[in-house]
Phi, psi and omega in degrees: 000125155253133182240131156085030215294012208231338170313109197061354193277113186189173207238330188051209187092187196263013191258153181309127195318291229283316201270011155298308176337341195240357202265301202285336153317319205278320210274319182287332164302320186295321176294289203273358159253019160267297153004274193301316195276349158229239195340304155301359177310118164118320222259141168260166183210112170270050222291118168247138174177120189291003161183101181265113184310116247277350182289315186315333198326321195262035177233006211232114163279301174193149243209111149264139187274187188238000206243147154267340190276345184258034195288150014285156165218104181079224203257331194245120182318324355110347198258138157225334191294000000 
């Protein structure tokens, strides 16, 4: 399981923040589905993250919402405060 996988995650150097920030996103996503699909076949990876970049889309089991009016909403049903 990885939670949070956008945390600290950036390249620095002289290149602009946001958009190492987006390199290294795009490229740890890209590493982990070459992963699952050769070496990792077979293996689960649970990933949480709160904006996981739109290639991920069609591997996203289910998108928790931030609304209680909206569920799912967060991990324990029962939580609303």
């Amino acid at each position: 399981m990885i939670d949070s996988p956008q945390k600290n995650l950036g390249q620095g150097g002289d290149r602009d923040a946001e958009f190492a920030d987006s390199i290294a996103v795009t490229d740890f996503y890209q590493h982990l589905h070459m992963w699952l699909a050769g070496a990792g076949q077979g293996a689960q990876i649970i990933v949480v993250d709160n904006a996981p970049p739109s290639s991920t889309d069609p591997d996203i089991v289910v998108r928790y919402s931030r609304r209680v009016d909206q569920p799912p909403y967060g991990l324990i049903d029962d939580e609303v405060a």
